[in-house]
């Protein structure tokens, strides 16, 4: 069996730990297509927060408390940069993490695409799943905000980390999306998938930028495999992070049903919500309530198992297939 997962950073990483456990039990292969919208260049380094969260978490090198960056991290370089007054000072770059960014930046400068760089980094981390960036091309999420009495577009990292998502925000734009191409392997993985899972990641700034790569949303919708999503919203609130702020900006309700409707029946066949949200209705999509707290690997693997048991035939006539006339 082949499982493809669309994933952001921390929520995506936790989810993938469970997908990997499930896959080991049943002998499945897992490909993760990871958001690159958060990627940024700082201090001359290329930083890929979501790919790194996934890689470190699956490679047992992530800080479990913070949820991002390396366990046992030190901050000497950050302190030195601050002593120079080198901007940005608001972004946490740990010493161990910087080594990753140095290797990545060196390879990118030498001409390797991000997908090849990611593969090389994974030689060390052995994540046990194939990690693919959604695109090798630059695709960056920016927030259009009111700042100092002016309308400005700022990078998502600045919006999120520096301003805590608190600026008056009109919308998000995925800069470069129009000309981005899916990374090598992404379309093939989707075409060969037996199931496509949408992780309980932030729908607006983790999953939407993946689907903004031209051809990618179409490939997910046209896949012969069922597409099953997991709600990141439980009982009307994100489990962690600022998905509530992001959903408000795109005019979506911050509920399990609201996120399901945002994806909609064009994308999803099945939608899993937490038992707290039993009764959530997403027209055209098979909804099931199960515990969605990713407390540990077993609980998360059980979520994946439940997705595989969804009775999609009940909600969707077998033919004609979506994406086809
Ligand atoms: P980021 O890129 O680091 O922000 O991470 P993601 O976008 O992949 O994941 C963030 C989302 O994960 C948030 O909206 C959280 O609500 C969701 N999340 C985190 N932990 C859990 C959990 O245990 N269960 C569910 N259902 N969602 C979770
Ligand atoms: Ca992210």
PDB file of N, CA, C and O in Angstrom, residues 140-193:
ATOM      1  N   UNK A 140       6.414  31.457  -1.316  1.00  0.00           N
ATOM      2  CA  UNK A 140       6.446  31.946   0.067  1.00  0.00           C
ATOM      3  C   UNK A 140       5.131  32.587   0.459  1.00  0.00           C
ATOM      4  O   UNK A 140       4.601  33.426  -0.262  1.00  0.00           O
ATOM      5  N   UNK A 141       4.656  32.210   1.616  1.00  0.00           N
ATOM      6  CA  UNK A 141       3.430  32.796   2.147  1.00  0.00           C
ATOM      7  C   UNK A 141       3.738  34.174   2.732  1.00  0.00           C
ATOM      8  O   UNK A 141       4.627  34.307   3.570  1.00  0.00           O
ATOM      9  N   UNK A 142       3.022  35.174   2.242  1.00  0.00           N
ATOM     10  CA  UNK A 142       3.128  36.524   2.798  1.00  0.00           C
ATOM     11  C   UNK A 142       1.758  36.958   3.301  1.00  0.00           C
ATOM     12  O   UNK A 142       0.735  36.520   2.782  1.00  0.00           O
ATOM     13  N   UNK A 143       1.768  37.785   4.328  1.00  0.00           N
ATOM     14  CA  UNK A 143       0.519  38.321   4.869  1.00  0.00           C
ATOM     15  C   UNK A 143       0.418  39.787   4.466  1.00  0.00           C
ATOM     16  O   UNK A 143       1.379  40.542   4.619  1.00  0.00           O
ATOM     17  N   UNK A 144      -0.747  40.159   3.938  1.00  0.00           N
ATOM     18  CA  UNK A 144      -0.990  41.563   3.592  1.00  0.00           C
ATOM     19  C   UNK A 144      -1.610  42.221   4.826  1.00  0.00           C
ATOM     20  O   UNK A 144      -2.710  41.861   5.243  1.00  0.00           O
ATOM     21  N   UNK A 145      -0.851  43.147   5.424  1.00  0.00           N
ATOM     22  CA  UNK A 145      -1.216  43.685   6.740  1.00  0.00           C
ATOM     23  C   UNK A 145      -1.210  45.213   6.745  1.00  0.00           C
ATOM     24  O   UNK A 145      -0.673  45.854   5.832  1.00  0.00           O
ATOM     25  N   UNK A 146      -1.792  45.771   7.796  1.00  0.00           N
ATOM     26  CA  UNK A 146      -1.665  47.201   8.095  1.00  0.00           C
ATOM     27  C   UNK A 146      -0.555  47.338   9.120  1.00  0.00           C
ATOM     28  O   UNK A 146      -0.619  46.760  10.197  1.00  0.00           O
ATOM     29  N   UNK A 147       0.500  48.059   8.752  1.00  0.00           N
ATOM     30  CA  UNK A 147       1.637  48.214   9.657  1.00  0.00           C
ATOM     31  C   UNK A 147       2.157  49.629   9.514  1.00  0.00           C
ATOM     32  O   UNK A 147       2.398  50.090   8.391  1.00  0.00           O
ATOM     33  N   UNK A 148       2.308  50.325  10.624  1.00  0.00           N
ATOM     34  CA  UNK A 148       2.746  51.723  10.630  1.00  0.00           C
ATOM     35  C   UNK A 148       1.897  52.568   9.674  1.00  0.00           C
ATOM     36  O   UNK A 148       2.423  53.389   8.919  1.00  0.00           O
ATOM     37  N   UNK A 149       0.577  52.338   9.706  1.00  0.00           N
ATOM     38  CA  UNK A 149      -0.344  53.129   8.900  1.00  0.00           C
ATOM     39  C   UNK A 149      -0.296  52.850   7.408  1.00  0.00           C
ATOM     40  O   UNK A 149      -0.867  53.601   6.616  1.00  0.00           O
ATOM     41  N   UNK A 150       0.381  51.796   7.031  1.00  0.00           N
ATOM     42  CA  UNK A 150       0.491  51.470   5.599  1.00  0.00           C
ATOM     43  C   UNK A 150       0.085  50.025   5.351  1.00  0.00           C
ATOM     44  O   UNK A 150       0.215  49.194   6.249  1.00  0.00           O
ATOM     45  N   UNK A 151      -0.334  49.745   4.112  1.00  0.00           N
ATOM     46  CA  UNK A 151      -0.554  48.353   3.745  1.00  0.00           C
ATOM     47  C   UNK A 151       0.762  47.765   3.246  1.00  0.00           C
ATOM     48  O   UNK A 151       1.427  48.353   2.389  1.00  0.00           O
ATOM     49  N   UNK A 152       1.136  46.621   3.836  1.00  0.00           N
ATOM     50  CA  UNK A 152       2.404  45.992   3.465  1.00  0.00           C
ATOM     51  C   UNK A 152       2.200  44.494   3.360  1.00  0.00           C
ATOM     52  O   UNK A 152       1.325  43.945   4.034  1.00  0.00           O
ATOM     53  N   UNK A 153       3.042  43.849   2.549  1.00  0.00           N
ATOM     54  CA  UNK A 153       3.067  42.380   2.547  1.00  0.00           C
ATOM     55  C   UNK A 153       4.325  41.955   3.290  1.00  0.00           C
ATOM     56  O   UNK A 153       5.430  42.359   2.923  1.00  0.00           O
ATOM     57  N   UNK A 154       4.147  41.202   4.356  1.00  0.00           N
ATOM     58  CA  UNK A 154       5.318  40.731   5.101  1.00  0.00           C
ATOM     59  C   UNK A 154       5.363  39.206   5.057  1.00  0.00           C
ATOM     60  O   UNK A 154       4.334  38.535   4.912  1.00  0.00           O
ATOM     61  N   UNK A 155       6.565  38.675   5.177  1.00  0.00           N
ATOM     62  CA  UNK A 155       6.722  37.221   5.147  1.00  0.00           C
ATOM     63  C   UNK A 155       5.943  36.589   6.304  1.00  0.00           C
ATOM     64  O   UNK A 155       5.862  37.142   7.402  1.00  0.00           O
ATOM     65  N   UNK A 156       5.409  35.411   6.033  1.00  0.00           N
ATOM     66  CA  UNK A 156       4.637  34.700   7.052  1.00  0.00           C
ATOM     67  C   UNK A 156       5.395  34.562   8.377  1.00  0.00           C
ATOM     68  O   UNK A 156       4.806  34.703   9.454  1.00  0.00           O
ATOM     69  N   UNK A 157       6.705  34.306   8.312  1.00  0.00           N
ATOM     70  CA  UNK A 157       7.476  34.137   9.555  1.00  0.00           C
ATOM     71  C   UNK A 157       7.454  35.409  10.383  1.00  0.00           C
ATOM     72  O   UNK A 157       7.383  35.365  11.611  1.00  0.00           O
ATOM     73  N   UNK A 158       7.545  36.544   9.682  1.00  0.00           N
ATOM     74  CA  UNK A 158       7.517  37.820  10.394  1.00  0.00           C
ATOM     75  C   UNK A 158       6.134  38.032  11.014  1.00  0.00           C
ATOM     76  O   UNK A 158       6.002  38.502  12.160  1.00  0.00           O
ATOM     77  N   UNK A 159       5.113  37.711  10.250  1.00  0.00           N
ATOM     78  CA  UNK A 159       3.724  37.857  10.721  1.00  0.00           C
ATOM     79  C   UNK A 159       3.484  37.010  11.966  1.00  0.00           C
ATOM     80  O   UNK A 159       2.882  37.438  12.938  1.00  0.00           O
ATOM     81  N   UNK A 160       3.990  35.784  11.901  1.00  0.00           N
ATOM     82  CA  UNK A 160       3.685  34.764  12.914  1.00  0.00           C
ATOM     83  C   UNK A 160       4.592  34.877  14.127  1.00  0.00           C
ATOM     84  O   UNK A 160       4.146  34.955  15.262  1.00  0.00           O
ATOM     85  N   UNK A 161       5.893  34.914  13.886  1.00  0.00           N
ATOM     86  CA  UNK A 161       6.857  34.847  14.981  1.00  0.00           C
ATOM     87  C   UNK A 161       7.066  36.228  15.601  1.00  0.00           C
ATOM     88  O   UNK A 161       7.055  36.379  16.817  1.00  0.00           O
ATOM     89  N   UNK A 162       7.223  37.232  14.761  1.00  0.00           N
ATOM     90  CA  UNK A 162       7.503  38.567  15.293  1.00  0.00           C
ATOM     91  C   UNK A 162       6.255  39.246  15.834  1.00  0.00           C
ATOM     92  O   UNK A 162       6.269  39.831  16.905  1.00  0.00           O
ATOM     93  N   UNK A 163       5.159  39.162  15.043  1.00  0.00           N
ATOM     94  CA  UNK A 163       3.935  39.891  15.422  1.00  0.00           C
ATOM     95  C   UNK A 163       2.858  38.994  16.025  1.00  0.00           C
ATOM     96  O   UNK A 163       1.742  39.442  16.246  1.00  0.00           O
ATOM     97  N   UNK A 164       3.197  37.712  16.288  1.00  0.00           N
ATOM     98  CA  UNK A 164       2.258  36.769  16.921  1.00  0.00           C
ATOM     99  C   UNK A 164       0.909  36.713  16.197  1.00  0.00           C
ATOM    100  O   UNK A 164      -0.130  36.481  16.819  1.00  0.00           O
ATOM    101  N   UNK A 165       0.889  36.981  14.908  1.00  0.00           N
ATOM    102  CA  UNK A 165      -0.350  36.924  14.139  1.00  0.00           C
ATOM    103  C   UNK A 165      -1.360  37.988  14.546  1.00  0.00           C
ATOM    104  O   UNK A 165      -2.553  37.844  14.285  1.00  0.00           O
ATOM    105  N   UNK A 166      -0.886  39.055  15.202  1.00  0.00           N
ATOM    106  CA  UNK A 166      -1.824  40.023  15.776  1.00  0.00           C
ATOM    107  C   UNK A 166      -2.049  41.285  14.946  1.00  0.00           C
ATOM    108  O   UNK A 166      -2.805  42.158  15.348  1.00  0.00           O
ATOM    109  N   UNK A 167      -1.379  41.410  13.803  1.00  0.00           N
ATOM    110  CA  UNK A 167      -1.586  42.609  12.976  1.00  0.00           C
ATOM    111  C   UNK A 167      -2.913  42.506  12.232  1.00  0.00           C
ATOM    112  O   UNK A 167      -3.339  41.406  11.881  1.00  0.00           O
ATOM    113  N   UNK A 168      -3.580  43.659  11.988  1.00  0.00           N
ATOM    114  CA  UNK A 168      -4.770  43.622  11.126  1.00  0.00           C
ATOM    115  C   UNK A 168      -4.351  43.064   9.757  1.00  0.00           C
ATOM    116  O   UNK A 168      -3.444  43.613   9.134  1.00  0.00           O
ATOM    117  N   UNK A 169      -4.978  41.958   9.369  1.00  0.00           N
ATOM    118  CA  UNK A 169      -4.515  41.232   8.176  1.00  0.00           C
ATOM    119  C   UNK A 169      -5.645  41.075   7.189  1.00  0.00           C
ATOM    120  O   UNK A 169      -6.727  40.621   7.549  1.00  0.00           O
ATOM    121  N   UNK A 170      -5.368  41.474   5.958  1.00  0.00           N
ATOM    122  CA  UNK A 170      -6.394  41.407   4.930  1.00  0.00           C
ATOM    123  C   UNK A 170      -6.450  40.029   4.278  1.00  0.00           C
ATOM    124  O   UNK A 170      -7.507  39.465   4.057  1.00  0.00           O
ATOM    125  N   UNK A 171      -5.276  39.484   3.958  1.00  0.00           N
ATOM    126  CA  UNK A 171      -5.250  38.179   3.284  1.00  0.00           C
ATOM    127  C   UNK A 171      -3.832  37.633   3.274  1.00  0.00           C
ATOM    128  O   UNK A 171      -2.883  38.329   3.635  1.00  0.00           O
ATOM    129  N   UNK A 172      -3.727  36.381   2.830  1.00  0.00           N
ATOM    130  CA  UNK A 172      -2.418  35.761   2.607  1.00  0.00           C
ATOM    131  C   UNK A 172      -2.206  35.628   1.102  1.00  0.00           C
ATOM    132  O   UNK A 172      -3.164  35.396   0.355  1.00  0.00           O
ATOM    133  N   UNK A 173      -0.972  35.792   0.682  1.00  0.00           N
ATOM    134  CA  UNK A 173      -0.651  35.527  -0.733  1.00  0.00           C
ATOM    135  C   UNK A 173       0.506  34.540  -0.770  1.00  0.00           C
ATOM    136  O   UNK A 173       1.393  34.577   0.088  1.00  0.00           O
ATOM    137  N   UNK A 174       0.476  33.677  -1.778  1.00  0.00           N
ATOM    138  CA  UNK A 174       1.548  32.693  -1.940  1.00  0.00           C
ATOM    139  C   UNK A 174       2.450  33.197  -3.064  1.00  0.00           C
ATOM    140  O   UNK A 174       2.200  32.940  -4.241  1.00  0.00           O
ATOM    141  N   UNK A 175       3.472  33.939  -2.676  1.00  0.00           N
ATOM    142  CA  UNK A 175       4.334  34.600  -3.658  1.00  0.00           C
ATOM    143  C   UNK A 175       5.094  33.553  -4.468  1.00  0.00           C
ATOM    144  O   UNK A 175       5.731  32.661  -3.901  1.00  0.00           O
ATOM    145  N   UNK A 176       4.996  33.646  -5.769  1.00  0.00           N
ATOM    146  CA  UNK A 176       5.705  32.701  -6.648  1.00  0.00           C
ATOM    147  C   UNK A 176       4.875  31.496  -7.039  1.00  0.00           C
ATOM    148  O   UNK A 176       5.301  30.689  -7.875  1.00  0.00           O
ATOM    149  N   UNK A 177       3.682  31.383  -6.438  1.00  0.00           N
ATOM    150  CA  UNK A 177       2.900  30.167  -6.677  1.00  0.00           C
ATOM    151  C   UNK A 177       2.564  29.963  -8.158  1.00  0.00           C
ATOM    152  O   UNK A 177       2.617  28.831  -8.656  1.00  0.00           O
ATOM    153  N   UNK A 178       2.276  31.066  -8.860  1.00  0.00           N
ATOM    154  CA  UNK A 178       1.812  30.924 -10.255  1.00  0.00           C
ATOM    155  C   UNK A 178       2.812  30.137 -11.106  1.00  0.00           C
ATOM    156  O   UNK A 178       2.429  29.357 -11.967  1.00  0.00           O
ATOM    157  N   UNK A 179       4.105  30.359 -10.844  1.00  0.00           N
ATOM    158  CA  UNK A 179       5.099  29.712 -11.713  1.00  0.00           C
ATOM    159  C   UNK A 179       5.800  28.534 -11.032  1.00  0.00           C
ATOM    160  O   UNK A 179       6.763  27.988 -11.569  1.00  0.00           O
ATOM    161  N   UNK A 180       5.305  28.139  -9.852  1.00  0.00           N
ATOM    162  CA  UNK A 180       5.936  26.989  -9.169  1.00  0.00           C
ATOM    163  C   UNK A 180       5.472  25.684  -9.812  1.00  0.00           C
ATOM    164  O   UNK A 180       4.347  25.594 -10.306  1.00  0.00           O
ATOM    165  N   UNK A 181       6.354  24.712  -9.796  1.00  0.00           N
ATOM    166  CA  UNK A 181       5.987  23.381 -10.287  1.00  0.00           C
ATOM    167  C   UNK A 181       6.063  22.383  -9.127  1.00  0.00           C
ATOM    168  O   UNK A 181       6.883  22.568  -8.219  1.00  0.00           O
ATOM    169  N   UNK A 182       5.244  21.344  -9.168  1.00  0.00           N
ATOM    170  CA  UNK A 182       5.378  20.324  -8.120  1.00  0.00           C
ATOM    171  C   UNK A 182       6.798  19.750  -8.160  1.00  0.00           C
ATOM    172  O   UNK A 182       7.362  19.573  -9.244  1.00  0.00           O
ATOM    173  N   UNK A 183       7.377  19.472  -6.986  1.00  0.00           N
ATOM    174  CA  UNK A 183       8.728  18.904  -6.952  1.00  0.00           C
ATOM    175  C   UNK A 183       8.724  17.530  -7.617  1.00  0.00           C
ATOM    176  O   UNK A 183       7.683  16.860  -7.651  1.00  0.00           O
ATOM    177  N   UNK A 184       9.882  17.112  -8.140  1.00  0.00           N
ATOM    178  CA  UNK A 184       9.954  15.789  -8.758  1.00  0.00           C
ATOM    179  C   UNK A 184       9.464  14.721  -7.784  1.00  0.00           C
ATOM    180  O   UNK A 184       9.828  14.748  -6.611  1.00  0.00           O
ATOM    181  N   UNK A 185       8.620  13.836  -8.277  1.00  0.00           N
ATOM    182  CA  UNK A 185       8.108  12.750  -7.436  1.00  0.00           C
ATOM    183  C   UNK A 185       6.736  13.011  -6.865  1.00  0.00           C
ATOM    184  O   UNK A 185       6.014  12.067  -6.534  1.00  0.00           O
ATOM    185  N   UNK A 186       6.340  14.293  -6.772  1.00  0.00           N
ATOM    186  CA  UNK A 186       5.061  14.599  -6.118  1.00  0.00           C
ATOM    187  C   UNK A 186       3.879  14.073  -6.944  1.00  0.00           C
ATOM    188  O   UNK A 186       3.009  13.359  -6.429  1.00  0.00           O
ATOM    189  N   UNK A 187       3.862  14.407  -8.221  1.00  0.00           N
ATOM    190  CA  UNK A 187       2.714  13.998  -9.047  1.00  0.00           C
ATOM    191  C   UNK A 187       2.685  12.473  -9.213  1.00  0.00           C
ATOM    192  O   UNK A 187       1.618  11.850  -9.166  1.00  0.00           O
ATOM    193  N   UNK A 188       3.864  11.870  -9.353  1.00  0.00           N
ATOM    194  CA  UNK A 188       3.927  10.407  -9.469  1.00  0.00           C
ATOM    195  C   UNK A 188       3.414   9.744  -8.199  1.00  0.00           C
ATOM    196  O   UNK A 188       2.690   8.743  -8.256  1.00  0.00           O
ATOM    197  N   UNK A 189       3.809  10.294  -7.049  1.00  0.00           N
ATOM    198  CA  UNK A 189       3.369   9.713  -5.770  1.00  0.00           C
ATOM    199  C   UNK A 189       1.850   9.798  -5.655  1.00  0.00           C
ATOM    200  O   UNK A 189       1.195   8.842  -5.225  1.00  0.00           O
ATOM    201  N   UNK A 190       1.283  10.943  -6.063  1.00  0.00           N
ATOM    202  CA  UNK A 190      -0.177  11.101  -5.976  1.00  0.00           C
ATOM    203  C   UNK A 190      -0.886  10.141  -6.927  1.00  0.00           C
ATOM    204  O   UNK A 190      -1.898   9.540  -6.574  1.00  0.00           O
ATOM    205  N   UNK A 191      -0.321   9.991  -8.120  1.00  0.00           N
ATOM    206  CA  UNK A 191      -0.962   9.109  -9.107  1.00  0.00           C
ATOM    207  C   UNK A 191      -0.919   7.652  -8.652  1.00  0.00           C
ATOM    208  O   UNK A 191      -1.827   6.877  -8.947  1.00  0.00           O
ATOM    209  N   UNK A 192       0.138   7.285  -7.918  1.00  0.00           N
ATOM    210  CA  UNK A 192       0.304   5.886  -7.502  1.00  0.00           C
ATOM    211  C   UNK A 192      -0.288   5.604  -6.115  1.00  0.00           C
ATOM    212  O   UNK A 192      -0.268   4.469  -5.650  1.00  0.00           O
ATOM    213  N   UNK A 193      -0.815   6.642  -5.463  1.00  0.00           N
ATOM    214  CA  UNK A 193      -1.261   6.479  -4.067  1.00  0.00           C
ATOM    215  C   UNK A 193      -2.478   5.568  -3.953  1.00  0.00           C
ATOM    216  O   UNK A 193      -3.345   5.546  -4.828  1.00  0.00           O
TER     217      UNK A 193
END
